[in-house]
Amino acid sequence: MTIEILLQHLLNGLTLGSLYALIAIGYTMVYGILRLINFAHSEIFMLGAYFVFWGVTLFHLPWPLALFGAVVAVALVGVLVDRVAYRPLRDAPRISALISAIGVSFFLQNVAIVLFKAIPREVYRPQWLEDPLLVGGVRVLPLTLFVPIFSVLLMLGLVYVVYHTKPGLGMRAISKDIETSALMGVPVNQVIALTFGLGSALAAASGIMWALRYPQLQPVMGVIPGFKAFIAAVFGGIGSIPGAVIGGVILGFLEILIVAFFPDLAGYRDAFAFVLLIVVLLVKPTGLLGARSEEKV
Amino acid sequence: MLSITDLHVHYGGIHALQGVSLEAPAGKIVTLIGANGAGKSSMLRAIAGLVKSKTGSIVYEGEEMSGLDPAAIVRRGIALSPEGRRIFPHLTVHENLLLGAYSRRDRAGIARDMEWVFDLFPRLRERSAQKGGTLSGGEQQMLAVGRALMSRPRVLMLDEPSLGLAPLLVKDVFAIIQRINAEGCSVLLVEQNAYAALTIAHYAYVLETGRITLQGTGEALLADDRVVHAYLGG
Ligand SMILES: Nc1ncnc2c1ncn2[C@@H]1O[C@H](COP(=O)(O)OP(=O)(O)OP(=O)(O)O)[C@@H](O)[C@H]1O
Ligand SMILES: [Mg+2]
């Protein structure tokens, strides 16, 4: 294996890992606050990819504008999902919200089938992402650089919101103690809505970039990446944002490197993540950065 | 002036408050004493909007408060330092205090009140970058009171602020309550330490199993045989 190929693999791992990380952040933030696994998150990811497709083909928007519009629109869908499917169940037993999440997931998938038809679609890719660049004598696709760079920028934006703004402070407070946060004057439902919006925006960005990388759109395209990102979030320690990032990146690298070094195992590619999940649950259920399990059941 | 009339609170089958009426006049310290389970915390939590009462009214400065959510009640100037401190252990002292000011927008005023709280509790200033969970119990209690003050309340409700404090600190806490009150803030105080509470209170109520059974000035209740017998260990 030449250096060049190894470098390619590492870049691919980083790309895939960033995409998982962006989805995993949404799972972990919602879980951190509501102790809810938002199964509809996979579909949020899928909608991101389709909305860009729509923006470009239906509304003839320039690609960057379509991307921006899709991220914003999907964030609003995320907020709407919370408002309609989860908020009315805030005081109900947690299992009710979980069932509602599964329902929303199926609902969005089927809406997508109706709206977008089940046939896989080709994705529009801006030319500048396709023309190979020479970086230090090595040919790289701009796309493999674009994904990690854009992802890091988004994550920095998220870190800024969560750790340096007032709503971010509200989020961190709510994740520990909703009642006392309310007592401090934190508008709990608004902050939860913001959490869904941010998580959904990141998942949408991930879906959009996923579609550039694996250029086919299907209504069920979110299911496998969504599961894997969920596993990444558990692996990193569900509830922890840094954990979701680390879990996502590690899972991305593992997947690419295992396939690279053991091509015979390529067919089991999707199974690695599940094996990882089982191992984590057996060895360290709280994940890499998870807090001591102080369940608020 | 905060006035509560015929308040009822139910938890499932438990009728915790059974028609309580109480007044907290502006600028005064009012205390509510009673045995464990009498309903003192329920009273404060109902005023703060954490538990809903179906009947009765909670009127503050002419406005009905029951039915408002807790954030709206804080914005109107009523703050609660809850039982058991409930500080945020994973946030710094500074962030805990900022949370107390969440309902405010006046940055300059918030910074000024942060200094005010640090002057009241110098220990908090030294620890401001530390995580709340690393504070000692007494320091956490100071943080809980300071945090409630950060909303610049006109009515400060304190649920057992001296719980778990060393005797010397208890004295400090009561001195600080009087100081806060002297600066114009009304105080509604719930305390196990009935003697100290009655000593600083302008007016006091005794709550027994969800009903007010006695009321009067702090002095009058300190001298009342029934109070001495039941709450002052006389
Ligand atoms: N969330 C709840 N669910 C059910 N019952 C409750 C709840 N909160 C309080 N109670 C009951 O209501 C009654 C009054 O409780 P409350 O906490 O108001 O008492 P308290 O006077 O503050 O007591 P303490 O001095 O022990 O703090 C008690 O019998 C208690 O068991
Ligand atoms: Mg109590």
PDB file of N, CA and C in Angstrom, chain A residues 192-263:
ATOM      1  N   ILE A 192     -35.741  23.725  24.020  1.00  0.00           N
ATOM      2  CA  ILE A 192     -35.809  22.386  23.430  1.00  0.00           C
ATOM      3  C   ILE A 192     -36.014  22.500  21.919  1.00  0.00           C
ATOM      4  N   ALA A 193     -36.859  23.421  21.500  1.00  0.00           N
ATOM      5  CA  ALA A 193     -37.081  23.617  20.059  1.00  0.00           C
ATOM      6  C   ALA A 193     -35.769  23.995  19.373  1.00  0.00           C
ATOM      7  N   LEU A 194     -35.013  24.868  20.015  1.00  0.00           N
ATOM      8  CA  LEU A 194     -33.724  25.264  19.447  1.00  0.00           C
ATOM      9  C   LEU A 194     -32.791  24.060  19.320  1.00  0.00           C
ATOM     10  N   THR A 195     -32.831  23.200  20.329  1.00  0.00           N
ATOM     11  CA  THR A 195     -32.000  22.008  20.288  1.00  0.00           C
ATOM     12  C   THR A 195     -32.355  21.140  19.089  1.00  0.00           C
ATOM     13  N   PHE A 196     -33.649  20.947  18.874  1.00  0.00           N
ATOM     14  CA  PHE A 196     -34.071  20.166  17.707  1.00  0.00           C
ATOM     15  C   PHE A 196     -33.644  20.860  16.423  1.00  0.00           C
ATOM     16  N   GLY A 197     -33.783  22.177  16.373  1.00  0.00           N
ATOM     17  CA  GLY A 197     -33.410  22.914  15.175  1.00  0.00           C
ATOM     18  C   GLY A 197     -31.933  22.752  14.854  1.00  0.00           C
ATOM     19  N   LEU A 198     -31.094  22.917  15.870  1.00  0.00           N
ATOM     20  CA  LEU A 198     -29.648  22.808  15.635  1.00  0.00           C
ATOM     21  C   LEU A 198     -29.255  21.393  15.227  1.00  0.00           C
ATOM     22  N   GLY A 199     -29.763  20.418  15.971  1.00  0.00           N
ATOM     23  CA  GLY A 199     -29.438  19.022  15.655  1.00  0.00           C
ATOM     24  C   GLY A 199     -29.890  18.664  14.252  1.00  0.00           C
ATOM     25  N   SER A 200     -31.063  19.156  13.863  1.00  0.00           N
ATOM     26  CA  SER A 200     -31.594  18.837  12.546  1.00  0.00           C
ATOM     27  C   SER A 200     -30.776  19.531  11.456  1.00  0.00           C
ATOM     28  N   ALA A 201     -30.332  20.744  11.721  1.00  0.00           N
ATOM     29  CA  ALA A 201     -29.516  21.453  10.731  1.00  0.00           C
ATOM     30  C   ALA A 201     -28.233  20.676  10.462  1.00  0.00           C
ATOM     31  N   LEU A 202     -27.620  20.177  11.532  1.00  0.00           N
ATOM     32  CA  LEU A 202     -26.377  19.421  11.342  1.00  0.00           C
ATOM     33  C   LEU A 202     -26.641  18.121  10.589  1.00  0.00           C
ATOM     34  N   ALA A 203     -27.734  17.452  10.919  1.00  0.00           N
ATOM     35  CA  ALA A 203     -28.062  16.204  10.216  1.00  0.00           C
ATOM     36  C   ALA A 203     -28.349  16.486   8.750  1.00  0.00           C
ATOM     37  N   ALA A 204     -29.021  17.603   8.476  1.00  0.00           N
ATOM     38  CA  ALA A 204     -29.312  17.958   7.092  1.00  0.00           C
ATOM     39  C   ALA A 204     -28.013  18.186   6.331  1.00  0.00           C
ATOM     40  N   ALA A 205     -27.082  18.920   6.953  1.00  0.00           N
ATOM     41  CA  ALA A 205     -25.791  19.163   6.304  1.00  0.00           C
ATOM     42  C   ALA A 205     -25.106  17.838   6.014  1.00  0.00           C
ATOM     43  N   SER A 206     -25.206  16.933   6.969  1.00  0.00           N
ATOM     44  CA  SER A 206     -24.600  15.618   6.776  1.00  0.00           C
ATOM     45  C   SER A 206     -25.251  14.895   5.599  1.00  0.00           C
ATOM     46  N   GLY A 207     -26.570  14.925   5.546  1.00  0.00           N
ATOM     47  CA  GLY A 207     -27.284  14.253   4.459  1.00  0.00           C
ATOM     48  C   GLY A 207     -26.912  14.832   3.096  1.00  0.00           C
ATOM     49  N   ILE A 208     -26.768  16.144   3.070  1.00  0.00           N
ATOM     50  CA  ILE A 208     -26.418  16.809   1.811  1.00  0.00           C
ATOM     51  C   ILE A 208     -25.032  16.358   1.346  1.00  0.00           C
ATOM     52  N   MET A 209     -24.102  16.330   2.287  1.00  0.00           N
ATOM     53  CA  MET A 209     -22.738  15.939   1.909  1.00  0.00           C
ATOM     54  C   MET A 209     -22.653  14.445   1.612  1.00  0.00           C
ATOM     55  N   TRP A 210     -23.459  13.691   2.312  1.00  0.00           N
ATOM     56  CA  TRP A 210     -23.518  12.249   2.058  1.00  0.00           C
ATOM     57  C   TRP A 210     -23.932  12.008   0.604  1.00  0.00           C
ATOM     58  N   ALA A 211     -24.904  12.770   0.172  1.00  0.00           N
ATOM     59  CA  ALA A 211     -25.412  12.606  -1.184  1.00  0.00           C
ATOM     60  C   ALA A 211     -24.377  13.041  -2.233  1.00  0.00           C
ATOM     61  N   LEU A 212     -23.469  13.919  -1.844  1.00  0.00           N
ATOM     62  CA  LEU A 212     -22.396  14.274  -2.775  1.00  0.00           C
ATOM     63  C   LEU A 212     -21.397  13.142  -2.891  1.00  0.00           C
ATOM     64  N   ARG A 213     -21.209  12.471  -1.791  1.00  0.00           N
ATOM     65  CA  ARG A 213     -20.176  11.448  -1.688  1.00  0.00           C
ATOM     66  C   ARG A 213     -20.681  10.115  -2.259  1.00  0.00           C
ATOM     67  N   TYR A 214     -21.882   9.784  -1.924  1.00  0.00           N
ATOM     68  CA  TYR A 214     -22.487   8.531  -2.400  1.00  0.00           C
ATOM     69  C   TYR A 214     -23.722   8.936  -3.183  1.00  0.00           C
ATOM     70  N   PRO A 215     -23.509   9.357  -4.429  1.00  0.00           N
ATOM     71  CA  PRO A 215     -24.503  10.194  -5.099  1.00  0.00           C
ATOM     72  C   PRO A 215     -25.766   9.463  -5.549  1.00  0.00           C
ATOM     73  N   GLN A 216     -26.593   9.123  -4.618  1.00  0.00           N
ATOM     74  CA  GLN A 216     -27.897   8.593  -4.970  1.00  0.00           C
ATOM     75  C   GLN A 216     -28.882   8.966  -3.864  1.00  0.00           C
ATOM     76  N   LEU A 217     -30.042   9.419  -4.273  1.00  0.00           N
ATOM     77  CA  LEU A 217     -31.059   9.773  -3.288  1.00  0.00           C
ATOM     78  C   LEU A 217     -32.136   8.701  -3.243  1.00  0.00           C
ATOM     79  N   GLN A 218     -32.450   8.264  -2.029  1.00  0.00           N
ATOM     80  CA  GLN A 218     -33.571   7.329  -1.861  1.00  0.00           C
ATOM     81  C   GLN A 218     -34.273   7.688  -0.555  1.00  0.00           C
ATOM     82  N   PRO A 219     -35.571   7.486  -0.501  1.00  0.00           N
ATOM     83  CA  PRO A 219     -36.283   7.815   0.741  1.00  0.00           C
ATOM     84  C   PRO A 219     -35.764   7.065   1.968  1.00  0.00           C
ATOM     85  N   VAL A 220     -35.146   5.907   1.781  1.00  0.00           N
ATOM     86  CA  VAL A 220     -34.652   5.168   2.952  1.00  0.00           C
ATOM     87  C   VAL A 220     -33.159   5.372   3.170  1.00  0.00           C
ATOM     88  N   MET A 221     -32.582   6.337   2.458  1.00  0.00           N
ATOM     89  CA  MET A 221     -31.130   6.500   2.536  1.00  0.00           C
ATOM     90  C   MET A 221     -30.628   6.865   3.935  1.00  0.00           C
ATOM     91  N   GLY A 222     -31.531   7.362   4.793  1.00  0.00           N
ATOM     92  CA  GLY A 222     -31.072   7.784   6.117  1.00  0.00           C
ATOM     93  C   GLY A 222     -30.974   6.645   7.115  1.00  0.00           C
ATOM     94  N   VAL A 223     -31.592   5.516   6.796  1.00  0.00           N
ATOM     95  CA  VAL A 223     -31.749   4.488   7.826  1.00  0.00           C
ATOM     96  C   VAL A 223     -30.406   3.961   8.323  1.00  0.00           C
ATOM     97  N   ILE A 224     -29.569   3.501   7.387  1.00  0.00           N
ATOM     98  CA  ILE A 224     -28.291   2.908   7.824  1.00  0.00           C
ATOM     99  C   ILE A 224     -27.347   3.959   8.422  1.00  0.00           C
ATOM    100  N   PRO A 225     -27.121   5.088   7.727  1.00  0.00           N
ATOM    101  CA  PRO A 225     -26.248   6.094   8.367  1.00  0.00           C
ATOM    102  C   PRO A 225     -26.802   6.547   9.716  1.00  0.00           C
ATOM    103  N   GLY A 226     -28.132   6.644   9.818  1.00  0.00           N
ATOM    104  CA  GLY A 226     -28.735   7.078  11.075  1.00  0.00           C
ATOM    105  C   GLY A 226     -28.449   6.089  12.196  1.00  0.00           C
ATOM    106  N   PHE A 227     -28.611   4.801  11.892  1.00  0.00           N
ATOM    107  CA  PHE A 227     -28.315   3.773  12.896  1.00  0.00           C
ATOM    108  C   PHE A 227     -26.864   3.853  13.332  1.00  0.00           C
ATOM    109  N   LYS A 228     -25.991   3.987  12.318  1.00  0.00           N
ATOM    110  CA  LYS A 228     -24.565   3.984  12.660  1.00  0.00           C
ATOM    111  C   LYS A 228     -24.208   5.208  13.492  1.00  0.00           C
ATOM    112  N   ALA A 229     -24.790   6.344  13.134  1.00  0.00           N
ATOM    113  CA  ALA A 229     -24.490   7.556  13.906  1.00  0.00           C
ATOM    114  C   ALA A 229     -25.022   7.413  15.327  1.00  0.00           C
ATOM    115  N   PHE A 230     -26.165   6.747  15.454  1.00  0.00           N
ATOM    116  CA  PHE A 230     -26.698   6.504  16.794  1.00  0.00           C
ATOM    117  C   PHE A 230     -25.712   5.649  17.591  1.00  0.00           C
ATOM    118  N   ILE A 231     -25.174   4.625  16.920  1.00  0.00           N
ATOM    119  CA  ILE A 231     -24.189   3.777  17.586  1.00  0.00           C
ATOM    120  C   ILE A 231     -22.960   4.604  17.970  1.00  0.00           C
ATOM    121  N   ALA A 232     -22.562   5.506  17.049  1.00  0.00           N
ATOM    122  CA  ALA A 232     -21.414   6.374  17.350  1.00  0.00           C
ATOM    123  C   ALA A 232     -21.695   7.209  18.596  1.00  0.00           C
ATOM    124  N   ALA A 233     -22.937   7.688  18.707  1.00  0.00           N
ATOM    125  CA  ALA A 233     -23.290   8.511  19.867  1.00  0.00           C
ATOM    126  C   ALA A 233     -23.230   7.685  21.152  1.00  0.00           C
ATOM    127  N   VAL A 234     -23.708   6.438  21.082  1.00  0.00           N
ATOM    128  CA  VAL A 234     -23.656   5.571  22.262  1.00  0.00           C
ATOM    129  C   VAL A 234     -22.202   5.250  22.591  1.00  0.00           C
ATOM    130  N   PHE A 235     -21.431   4.969  21.550  1.00  0.00           N
ATOM    131  CA  PHE A 235     -20.015   4.644  21.723  1.00  0.00           C
ATOM    132  C   PHE A 235     -19.285   5.817  22.400  1.00  0.00           C
ATOM    133  N   GLY A 236     -19.548   7.021  21.938  1.00  0.00           N
ATOM    134  CA  GLY A 236     -18.884   8.200  22.514  1.00  0.00           C
ATOM    135  C   GLY A 236     -19.417   8.556  23.889  1.00  0.00           C
ATOM    136  N   GLY A 237     -20.594   8.063  24.220  1.00  0.00           N
ATOM    137  CA  GLY A 237     -21.207   8.410  25.510  1.00  0.00           C
ATOM    138  C   GLY A 237     -22.422   9.266  25.244  1.00  0.00           C
ATOM    139  N   ILE A 238     -23.593   8.655  25.204  1.00  0.00           N
ATOM    140  CA  ILE A 238     -24.765   9.427  24.762  1.00  0.00           C
ATOM    141  C   ILE A 238     -25.062  10.542  25.759  1.00  0.00           C
ATOM    142  N   GLY A 239     -25.362  11.704  25.220  1.00  0.00           N
ATOM    143  CA  GLY A 239     -25.556  12.883  26.062  1.00  0.00           C
ATOM    144  C   GLY A 239     -24.366  13.829  25.966  1.00  0.00           C
ATOM    145  N   SER A 240     -23.229  13.314  25.495  1.00  0.00           N
ATOM    146  CA  SER A 240     -22.021  14.145  25.427  1.00  0.00           C
ATOM    147  C   SER A 240     -21.743  14.567  23.984  1.00  0.00           C
ATOM    148  N   ILE A 241     -21.645  15.867  23.752  1.00  0.00           N
ATOM    149  CA  ILE A 241     -21.385  16.353  22.390  1.00  0.00           C
ATOM    150  C   ILE A 241     -19.970  15.986  21.926  1.00  0.00           C
ATOM    151  N   PRO A 242     -18.938  16.232  22.749  1.00  0.00           N
ATOM    152  CA  PRO A 242     -17.612  15.782  22.309  1.00  0.00           C
ATOM    153  C   PRO A 242     -17.595  14.275  22.066  1.00  0.00           C
ATOM    154  N   GLY A 243     -18.340  13.547  22.894  1.00  0.00           N
ATOM    155  CA  GLY A 243     -18.415  12.095  22.730  1.00  0.00           C
ATOM    156  C   GLY A 243     -18.989  11.724  21.373  1.00  0.00           C
ATOM    157  N   ALA A 244     -20.018  12.428  20.944  1.00  0.00           N
ATOM    158  CA  ALA A 244     -20.633  12.132  19.653  1.00  0.00           C
ATOM    159  C   ALA A 244     -19.644  12.379  18.527  1.00  0.00           C
ATOM    160  N   VAL A 245     -18.872  13.435  18.631  1.00  0.00           N
ATOM    161  CA  VAL A 245     -17.890  13.745  17.587  1.00  0.00           C
ATOM    162  C   VAL A 245     -16.823  12.662  17.541  1.00  0.00           C
ATOM    163  N   ILE A 246     -16.283  12.346  18.715  1.00  0.00           N
ATOM    164  CA  ILE A 246     -15.221  11.343  18.757  1.00  0.00           C
ATOM    165  C   ILE A 246     -15.753   9.989  18.300  1.00  0.00           C
ATOM    166  N   GLY A 247     -16.925   9.618  18.785  1.00  0.00           N
ATOM    167  CA  GLY A 247     -17.530   8.344  18.397  1.00  0.00           C
ATOM    168  C   GLY A 247     -17.742   8.285  16.890  1.00  0.00           C
ATOM    169  N   GLY A 248     -18.231   9.347  16.322  1.00  0.00           N
ATOM    170  CA  GLY A 248     -18.488   9.377  14.884  1.00  0.00           C
ATOM    171  C   GLY A 248     -17.212   9.232  14.085  1.00  0.00           C
ATOM    172  N   VAL A 249     -16.197   9.980  14.473  1.00  0.00           N
ATOM    173  CA  VAL A 249     -14.935   9.948  13.721  1.00  0.00           C
ATOM    174  C   VAL A 249     -14.296   8.563  13.832  1.00  0.00           C
ATOM    175  N   ILE A 250     -14.290   8.011  15.047  1.00  0.00           N
ATOM    176  CA  ILE A 250     -13.674   6.683  15.216  1.00  0.00           C
ATOM    177  C   ILE A 250     -14.429   5.649  14.376  1.00  0.00           C
ATOM    178  N   LEU A 251     -15.740   5.718  14.419  1.00  0.00           N
ATOM    179  CA  LEU A 251     -16.520   4.737  13.650  1.00  0.00           C
ATOM    180  C   LEU A 251     -16.233   4.879  12.150  1.00  0.00           C
ATOM    181  N   GLY A 252     -16.131   6.110  11.680  1.00  0.00           N
ATOM    182  CA  GLY A 252     -15.817   6.332  10.264  1.00  0.00           C
ATOM    183  C   GLY A 252     -14.478   5.739   9.887  1.00  0.00           C
ATOM    184  N   PHE A 253     -13.477   5.996  10.704  1.00  0.00           N
ATOM    185  CA  PHE A 253     -12.144   5.442  10.428  1.00  0.00           C
ATOM    186  C   PHE A 253     -12.167   3.928  10.456  1.00  0.00           C
ATOM    187  N   LEU A 254     -12.780   3.367  11.486  1.00  0.00           N
ATOM    188  CA  LEU A 254     -12.826   1.912  11.621  1.00  0.00           C
ATOM    189  C   LEU A 254     -13.403   1.287  10.370  1.00  0.00           C
ATOM    190  N   GLU A 255     -14.525   1.849   9.939  1.00  0.00           N
ATOM    191  CA  GLU A 255     -15.229   1.251   8.810  1.00  0.00           C
ATOM    192  C   GLU A 255     -14.344   1.273   7.557  1.00  0.00           C
ATOM    193  N   ILE A 256     -13.753   2.422   7.271  1.00  0.00           N
ATOM    194  CA  ILE A 256     -12.924   2.549   6.069  1.00  0.00           C
ATOM    195  C   ILE A 256     -11.671   1.676   6.175  1.00  0.00           C
ATOM    196  N   LEU A 257     -11.021   1.700   7.339  1.00  0.00           N
ATOM    197  CA  LEU A 257      -9.752   0.994   7.464  1.00  0.00           C
ATOM    198  C   LEU A 257      -9.951  -0.519   7.467  1.00  0.00           C
ATOM    199  N   ILE A 258     -11.004  -0.982   8.116  1.00  0.00           N
ATOM    200  CA  ILE A 258     -11.239  -2.430   8.106  1.00  0.00           C
ATOM    201  C   ILE A 258     -11.459  -2.911   6.677  1.00  0.00           C
ATOM    202  N   VAL A 259     -12.260  -2.156   5.944  1.00  0.00           N
ATOM    203  CA  VAL A 259     -12.507  -2.551   4.552  1.00  0.00           C
ATOM    204  C   VAL A 259     -11.224  -2.453   3.732  1.00  0.00           C
ATOM    205  N   ALA A 260     -10.388  -1.444   4.027  1.00  0.00           N
ATOM    206  CA  ALA A 260      -9.158  -1.257   3.266  1.00  0.00           C
ATOM    207  C   ALA A 260      -8.164  -2.387   3.532  1.00  0.00           C
ATOM    208  N   PHE A 261      -8.028  -2.758   4.793  1.00  0.00           N
ATOM    209  CA  PHE A 261      -7.005  -3.747   5.127  1.00  0.00           C
ATOM    210  C   PHE A 261      -7.512  -5.184   5.031  1.00  0.00           C
ATOM    211  N   PHE A 262      -8.800  -5.363   5.172  1.00  0.00           N
ATOM    212  CA  PHE A 262      -9.358  -6.713   5.059  1.00  0.00           C
ATOM    213  C   PHE A 262     -10.473  -6.709   4.020  1.00  0.00           C
ATOM    214  N   PRO A 263     -10.069  -6.602   2.741  1.00  0.00           N
ATOM    215  CA  PRO A 263     -11.089  -6.464   1.687  1.00  0.00           C
ATOM    216  C   PRO A 263     -12.103  -7.609   1.717  1.00  0.00           C
TER     217      PRO A 263
END
